[in-house]
Tab-separated table of C-alpha atoms in Angstrom:
chain	number	residue	atom	x	y	z
A	1	MET	CA	-84.210	110.765	-38.719
A	2	SER	CA	-84.658	111.327	-42.325
A	3	SER	CA	-88.404	111.539	-43.793
A	4	ALA	CA	-86.562	110.498	-47.247
A	5	ALA	CA	-87.714	106.816	-48.440
A	6	PRO	CA	-85.412	104.048	-47.337
A	7	ARG	CA	-82.787	103.191	-50.002
A	8	VAL	CA	-80.740	100.250	-50.885
A	9	TRP	CA	-77.187	100.418	-51.290
A	10	ALA	CA	-74.770	97.822	-52.378
A	11	VAL	CA	-71.104	97.588	-51.600
A	12	VAL	CA	-69.507	94.970	-54.060
A	13	GLY	CA	-66.199	93.506	-55.447
A	14	ALA	CA	-63.244	91.530	-55.449
A	15	THR	CA	-62.144	90.080	-51.923
A	16	GLY	CA	-59.897	92.044	-50.052
A	17	THR	CA	-60.634	95.058	-51.696
A	18	GLY	CA	-62.093	96.824	-48.499
A	19	LYS	CA	-65.872	96.127	-48.801
A	20	THR	CA	-66.325	95.755	-45.183
A	21	GLY	CA	-65.017	98.820	-43.833
A	22	LEU	CA	-66.605	100.888	-46.186
A	23	SER	CA	-70.001	99.511	-45.537
A	24	LEU	CA	-69.753	100.586	-41.806
A	25	ASP	CA	-68.055	104.350	-43.144
A	26	LEU	CA	-71.226	104.302	-45.174
A	27	ALA	CA	-73.795	103.525	-42.606
A	28	GLU	CA	-72.059	105.954	-40.036
A	29	ALA	CA	-72.091	108.739	-42.645
A	30	LEU	CA	-75.803	107.829	-43.265
A	31	ALA	CA	-76.419	108.043	-39.850
A	32	ALA	CA	-74.926	111.304	-39.323
A	33	ARG	CA	-77.022	112.653	-42.056
A	34	GLY	CA	-79.942	111.341	-39.895
A	35	ARG	CA	-80.433	108.237	-42.279
A	36	ALA	CA	-80.467	104.994	-40.201
A	37	ALA	CA	-78.604	102.120	-41.745
A	38	GLU	CA	-78.660	98.151	-41.373
A	39	ILE	CA	-76.027	95.724	-43.332
A	40	VAL	CA	-76.986	92.826	-45.148
A	41	ASN	CA	-74.395	90.121	-45.916
A	42	ALA	CA	-73.993	89.106	-49.760
A	43	ASP	CA	-70.889	86.612	-49.274
A	44	ALA	CA	-71.868	83.197	-49.556
A	45	MET	CA	-69.576	81.364	-47.034
A	46	GLN	CA	-70.201	84.356	-44.186
A	47	LEU	CA	-73.688	82.819	-44.435
A	48	TYR	CA	-72.229	80.074	-42.663
A	49	ARG	CA	-71.668	79.705	-38.749
A	50	GLY	CA	-68.195	78.976	-37.465
A	51	MET	CA	-66.746	79.834	-40.670
A	52	ASP	CA	-65.236	82.984	-39.226
A	53	ILE	CA	-61.171	83.007	-40.425
A	54	GLY	CA	-61.287	81.793	-43.360
A	55	THR	CA	-63.986	84.211	-44.495
A	56	ALA	CA	-62.516	87.334	-42.808
A	57	LYS	CA	-66.050	87.774	-41.081
A	58	LEU	CA	-66.080	90.515	-39.178
A	59	PRO	CA	-66.655	90.151	-35.242
A	60	VAL	CA	-69.666	91.391	-33.612
A	61	GLY	CA	-67.553	93.487	-31.514
A	62	ASP	CA	-66.291	95.279	-34.674
A	63	ARG	CA	-69.538	95.931	-36.040
A	64	HIS	CA	-70.079	99.481	-34.399
A	65	GLY	CA	-73.356	98.627	-32.857
A	66	ILE	CA	-74.702	98.760	-36.468
A	67	ALA	CA	-77.333	95.623	-36.919
A	68	HIS	CA	-75.967	93.238	-39.259
A	69	HIS	CA	-77.936	90.227	-41.117
A	70	LEU	CA	-77.794	87.040	-42.811
A	71	PHE	CA	-74.397	86.042	-41.107
A	72	ASP	CA	-74.143	82.908	-39.539
A	73	ALA	CA	-77.488	82.053	-40.695
A	74	LEU	CA	-76.850	78.398	-41.999
A	75	ALA	CA	-75.028	75.402	-39.977
A	76	VAL	CA	-71.910	74.153	-42.191
A	77	THR	CA	-73.899	70.844	-43.219
A	78	ASP	CA	-76.807	73.188	-44.951
A	79	GLU	CA	-76.516	74.066	-48.984
A	80	ALA	CA	-76.623	77.651	-49.828
A	81	ALA	CA	-78.767	77.965	-52.482
A	82	VAL	CA	-79.071	81.327	-54.407
A	83	ALA	CA	-83.017	81.279	-54.667
A	84	TRP	CA	-83.094	80.670	-50.933
A	85	TYR	CA	-80.593	83.612	-50.355
A	86	GLN	CA	-82.677	86.211	-52.821
A	87	ASP	CA	-85.854	85.547	-50.758
A	88	ALA	CA	-84.007	85.768	-47.276
A	89	ALA	CA	-82.070	88.759	-48.346
A	90	ARG	CA	-85.143	90.523	-49.778
A	91	ALA	CA	-86.871	89.982	-46.483
A	92	ALA	CA	-84.477	90.950	-44.448
A	93	ILE	CA	-84.182	94.245	-46.790
A	94	ALA	CA	-88.001	94.533	-46.401
A	95	GLN	CA	-87.756	94.340	-42.664
A	96	ILE	CA	-85.024	97.019	-42.689
A	97	HIS	CA	-86.844	99.525	-44.873
A	98	GLY	CA	-90.055	98.498	-42.220
A	99	ARG	CA	-88.200	100.433	-39.635
A	100	GLY	CA	-87.351	103.290	-41.876
A	101	ALA	CA	-83.805	102.361	-42.345
A	102	ASP	CA	-81.564	102.182	-45.294
A	103	ALA	CA	-80.257	98.508	-46.312
A	104	ILE	CA	-76.603	98.187	-47.306
A	105	LEU	CA	-75.989	94.992	-49.032
A	106	VAL	CA	-72.297	93.898	-48.758
A	107	GLY	CA	-70.215	91.235	-50.387
A	108	GLY	CA	-68.648	89.725	-53.603
A	109	SER	CA	-70.778	86.819	-54.598
A	110	GLY	CA	-71.924	88.244	-57.717
A	111	LEU	CA	-75.139	85.763	-58.293
A	112	TYR	CA	-76.184	86.325	-54.862
A	113	VAL	CA	-75.990	90.202	-55.256
A	114	SER	CA	-77.751	90.033	-58.819
A	115	GLY	CA	-80.085	88.055	-57.906
A	116	VAL	CA	-81.161	90.500	-54.845
A	117	LEU	CA	-80.542	93.983	-56.960
A	118	TRP	CA	-82.504	92.744	-60.230
A	119	ASP	CA	-85.325	90.675	-61.447
A	120	PHE	CA	-84.034	87.435	-61.437
A	121	ARG	CA	-85.975	84.339	-61.690
A	122	PHE	CA	-84.239	81.033	-60.905
A	123	PRO	CA	-84.958	77.881	-62.342
A	124	PRO	CA	-86.656	75.054	-60.137
A	125	ARG	CA	-84.714	72.353	-58.709
A	126	ASP	CA	-85.396	68.694	-60.070
A	127	GLU	CA	-83.823	66.696	-57.281
A	128	ALA	CA	-83.746	63.367	-59.118
A	129	VAL	CA	-81.760	64.937	-62.200
A	130	ARG	CA	-79.695	66.553	-59.491
A	131	ALA	CA	-79.036	63.204	-57.478
A	132	ARG	CA	-77.918	61.470	-60.819
A	133	LEU	CA	-75.696	64.426	-61.352
A	134	GLU	CA	-73.844	64.324	-58.143
A	135	ALA	CA	-73.398	60.618	-58.218
A	136	GLU	CA	-71.614	61.224	-61.522
A	137	LEU	CA	-69.791	63.983	-60.068
A	138	ASP	CA	-68.531	61.498	-57.474
A	139	ARG	CA	-67.911	58.883	-59.704
A	140	LEU	CA	-66.248	60.629	-62.446
A	141	GLY	CA	-65.177	63.973	-61.070
A	142	ALA	CA	-65.639	67.552	-61.971
A	143	GLY	CA	-63.671	67.900	-64.841
A	144	ALA	CA	-65.804	65.201	-66.791
A	145	LEU	CA	-68.863	67.040	-66.126
A	146	TYR	CA	-67.303	70.288	-66.955
A	147	ALA	CA	-66.290	69.064	-70.454
A	148	ARG	CA	-70.112	68.126	-71.065
A	149	LEU	CA	-71.341	71.514	-70.128
A	150	ARG	CA	-68.620	73.190	-72.363
A	151	GLU	CA	-70.066	70.869	-75.021
A	152	ALA	CA	-73.537	71.777	-74.234
A	153	ASP	CA	-73.165	75.391	-73.282
A	154	PRO	CA	-69.905	76.700	-74.177
A	155	ALA	CA	-71.218	80.560	-72.602
A	156	ALA	CA	-71.785	78.742	-69.208
A	157	ALA	CA	-68.907	76.976	-68.796
A	158	GLU	CA	-66.583	79.981	-69.626
A	159	ARG	CA	-68.267	81.789	-66.489
A	160	ILE	CA	-67.762	78.541	-64.236
A	161	ASP	CA	-64.783	77.601	-62.401
A	162	PRO	CA	-63.733	73.914	-63.917
A	163	ARG	CA	-63.023	72.852	-60.016
A	164	ASN	CA	-66.519	74.169	-58.753
A	165	GLY	CA	-68.303	70.797	-59.352
A	166	ARG	CA	-71.651	71.998	-57.499
A	167	ARG	CA	-72.138	74.936	-59.856
A	168	VAL	CA	-71.255	72.501	-62.652
A	169	VAL	CA	-74.065	70.325	-61.737
A	170	ARG	CA	-76.337	73.048	-61.261
A	171	ALA	CA	-75.801	74.419	-64.770
A	172	LEU	CA	-76.338	70.701	-66.054
A	173	GLU	CA	-79.317	70.327	-64.167
A	174	VAL	CA	-81.001	73.419	-65.848
A	175	LEU	CA	-80.067	72.304	-69.057
A	176	ALA	CA	-81.801	68.966	-68.602
A	177	GLN	CA	-84.819	70.718	-67.621
A	178	GLY	CA	-84.627	72.765	-70.874
A	179	GLY	CA	-83.828	76.034	-69.197
A	180	GLU	CA	-81.297	78.453	-69.835
A	181	THR	CA	-78.221	78.702	-67.039
A	182	HIS	CA	-78.306	82.107	-65.383
A	183	GLY	CA	-74.887	81.904	-63.919
A	184	GLY	CA	-73.433	84.840	-65.790
A	185	ALA	CA	-75.523	87.369	-67.461
A	186	LEU	CA	-77.805	89.962	-65.921
A	187	PRO	CA	-81.679	89.626	-67.555
A	188	SER	CA	-82.082	91.423	-70.612
A	189	ALA	CA	-83.133	94.904	-69.974
A	190	PRO	CA	-82.637	94.913	-66.216
A	191	GLU	CA	-84.707	96.641	-63.683
A	192	PHE	CA	-83.865	97.053	-60.162
A	193	TRP	CA	-85.978	95.287	-57.637
A	194	HIS	CA	-85.833	97.955	-55.583
A	195	PRO	CA	-86.013	101.464	-57.598
A	196	ASP	CA	-84.007	103.471	-55.114
A	197	THR	CA	-80.868	101.670	-55.558
A	198	ARG	CA	-76.895	102.618	-55.427
A	199	ILE	CA	-74.087	100.293	-56.292
A	200	ILE	CA	-70.655	100.785	-55.031
A	201	ALA	CA	-67.955	98.949	-56.280
A	202	THR	CA	-64.400	98.680	-54.720
A	203	THR	CA	-61.417	98.272	-56.673
A	204	VAL	CA	-57.568	97.841	-56.016
A	205	ASP	CA	-55.203	97.706	-59.007
A	206	ARG	CA	-54.183	94.165	-59.667
A	207	GLU	CA	-50.692	94.376	-58.983
A	208	GLN	CA	-51.417	95.758	-55.251
A	209	LEU	CA	-54.105	93.476	-54.691
A	210	VAL	CA	-52.302	90.294	-55.451
A	211	PRO	CA	-49.800	90.750	-52.619
A	212	LEU	CA	-52.462	91.732	-50.681
A	213	LEU	CA	-54.368	88.652	-51.215
A	214	ASP	CA	-51.475	86.353	-50.577
A	215	ALA	CA	-50.695	87.893	-47.066
A	216	ARG	CA	-54.493	87.751	-46.163
A	217	VAL	CA	-54.215	83.909	-46.661
A	218	GLU	CA	-51.100	83.451	-44.965
A	219	GLY	CA	-52.483	85.606	-41.889
A	220	MET	CA	-55.493	83.109	-42.123
A	221	TRP	CA	-53.396	80.074	-41.313
A	222	ALA	CA	-51.484	82.187	-38.859
A	223	ALA	CA	-54.664	83.208	-37.070
A	224	GLY	CA	-55.831	79.711	-36.642
A	225	MET	CA	-57.515	78.490	-39.758
A	226	VAL	CA	-56.462	74.990	-39.538
A	227	ASP	CA	-57.936	74.961	-35.823
A	228	GLU	CA	-61.267	76.513	-36.918
A	229	VAL	CA	-61.823	73.745	-39.439
A	230	GLU	CA	-60.906	70.881	-37.281
A	231	ARG	CA	-63.536	72.361	-34.688
A	232	LEU	CA	-65.861	72.610	-37.879
A	233	ARG	CA	-65.196	68.867	-38.523
A	234	GLY	CA	-66.991	68.321	-35.100
A	235	ASP	CA	-70.190	70.414	-36.448
A	236	GLY	CA	-70.083	67.888	-39.642
A	237	LEU	CA	-68.206	70.351	-42.179
A	238	GLU	CA	-67.195	67.382	-44.128
A	239	ARG	CA	-70.661	66.297	-45.115
A	240	GLY	CA	-71.285	70.302	-46.050
A	241	VAL	CA	-72.186	70.560	-50.151
A	242	THR	CA	-71.442	73.806	-49.622
A	243	ALA	CA	-69.042	74.521	-46.851
A	244	ALA	CA	-66.444	71.902	-47.187
A	245	ARG	CA	-65.605	73.183	-50.872
A	246	ALA	CA	-64.850	76.855	-49.960
A	247	ILE	CA	-61.790	78.300	-50.621
A	248	GLY	CA	-59.210	77.660	-47.724
A	249	TYR	CA	-61.568	75.014	-46.129
A	250	ALA	CA	-61.044	72.420	-48.543
A	251	GLN	CA	-57.351	73.061	-48.370
A	252	ALA	CA	-57.383	72.830	-44.692
A	253	LEU	CA	-59.511	70.211	-44.599
A	254	SER	CA	-56.744	68.323	-47.115
A	255	GLN	CA	-54.145	69.597	-44.631
A	256	LEU	CA	-55.408	67.838	-41.703
A	257	ARG	CA	-55.931	64.463	-43.686
A	258	GLY	CA	-52.532	64.701	-44.707
A	259	ASP	CA	-53.125	65.003	-48.431
A	260	LEU	CA	-51.614	68.576	-48.333
A	261	THR	CA	-48.521	70.038	-46.323
A	262	ARG	CA	-48.939	73.459	-44.867
A	263	ASP	CA	-47.258	75.143	-47.398
A	264	GLU	CA	-49.078	73.611	-49.999
A	265	ALA	CA	-52.107	74.053	-48.599
A	266	VAL	CA	-51.493	78.050	-48.012
A	267	ALA	CA	-50.237	77.833	-51.806
A	268	GLU	CA	-53.089	76.615	-53.337
A	269	THR	CA	-55.579	78.929	-51.384
A	270	GLN	CA	-53.409	81.864	-52.506
A	271	ALA	CA	-53.816	80.564	-56.140
A	272	LEU	CA	-57.402	79.800	-55.799
A	273	THR	CA	-58.182	83.250	-54.551
A	274	ARG	CA	-56.309	85.123	-57.000
A	275	ARG	CA	-58.160	83.172	-59.668
A	276	TYR	CA	-61.810	84.184	-57.872
A	277	ALA	CA	-60.799	87.761	-57.560
A	278	ARG	CA	-60.611	87.904	-61.289
A	279	ARG	CA	-63.735	86.361	-61.832
A	280	GLN	CA	-65.546	88.639	-59.373
A	281	VAL	CA	-63.927	91.726	-60.926
A	282	SER	CA	-65.264	90.524	-64.446
A	283	TRP	CA	-68.804	89.982	-63.006
A	284	PHE	CA	-69.198	93.201	-61.299
A	285	ARG	CA	-67.717	95.188	-64.265
A	286	ARG	CA	-70.846	93.958	-66.011
A	287	TYR	CA	-72.899	96.274	-63.451
A	288	ALA	CA	-73.492	99.386	-65.632
A	289	GLU	CA	-74.813	101.532	-62.791
A	290	ALA	CA	-71.905	100.890	-60.463
A	291	ARG	CA	-69.647	103.690	-59.208
A	292	TRP	CA	-66.063	102.276	-58.910
A	293	VAL	CA	-63.686	103.462	-55.668
A	294	ASP	CA	-60.804	102.952	-53.943
A	295	ALA	CA	-62.037	101.984	-50.353
A	296	ARG	CA	-58.514	103.023	-48.847
A	297	THR	CA	-59.059	106.650	-49.869
A	298	VAL	CA	-62.488	107.257	-50.690
A	299	ASP	CA	-64.740	109.615	-48.277
A	300	ALA	CA	-68.040	107.806	-47.610
A	301	THR	CA	-69.762	111.115	-46.801
A	302	THR	CA	-68.701	112.357	-50.466
A	303	LEU	CA	-69.742	108.917	-51.418
A	304	MET	CA	-73.129	109.175	-50.154
A	305	SER	CA	-73.602	112.611	-51.394
A	306	ALA	CA	-73.213	111.401	-54.741
A	307	GLY	CA	-75.514	108.848	-54.215
A	308	GLU	CA	-78.033	110.589	-52.978
A	309	ALA	CA	-77.697	113.122	-55.677
A	310	GLY	CA	-77.802	110.280	-58.322
A	311	GLU	CA	-74.648	110.357	-59.407
């Protein structure tokens, strides 16, 4: 095994751009060089047990014997909180480094990734304020609360999907405490949490990515997305604050309730997935340290060598 100090690698990018495959290739390239590596999940929805088809979660049998962490860490009734994730991911990375291995952080949830890589401090929760805002969300809908956020903090509103009531509530909760919303910017003069960090960002031209994403959603429905969601209902999916609102899962639930047809559920999921991919690209473009690659053609060994050289 290499005697070099363990490193953090981050493989980030929009959904459908090949992050998972590249992370496996990178881990194997590192192993061939004598550097063990383990993978840490940075996809908010892959944290949930049973949410497999709709998140394109890599089956255990396809993980090439590489240790994976923070997959299936939560029940669908749990709420995924970014501050909790920051602690959990950093603890996993510290344990990996303690074994003398590199950690590869993989995912497209921008705030989750940023919260691990940089010195983020997340505002505390105010349960009373949150409960009041969530009651208003149920009564008035996300649009009304989003309008309030847009008036109070236009920059924060610009970075949040108007349909994402959970994110809107959190931003208003922070503002109510006199804090600054953290949802779209890196800290000023950001410093890496771990000094030896390398970021690889995957990209596919949009004209190529859109049909790939549309086909991916169709494939999810063909693979049994609705059956998966039906099973998860038995685990309490509809009570989940985060999981029930996930792209694809919310639409499959609506299909099961009879509110959407199959074609409508697929089309809505495709549209939301395309929109989400655009937001992911915008987020990761702010990573000045990232090396952008096409995962379909890049050679992981070359990429690793460049990373080791600090390029």
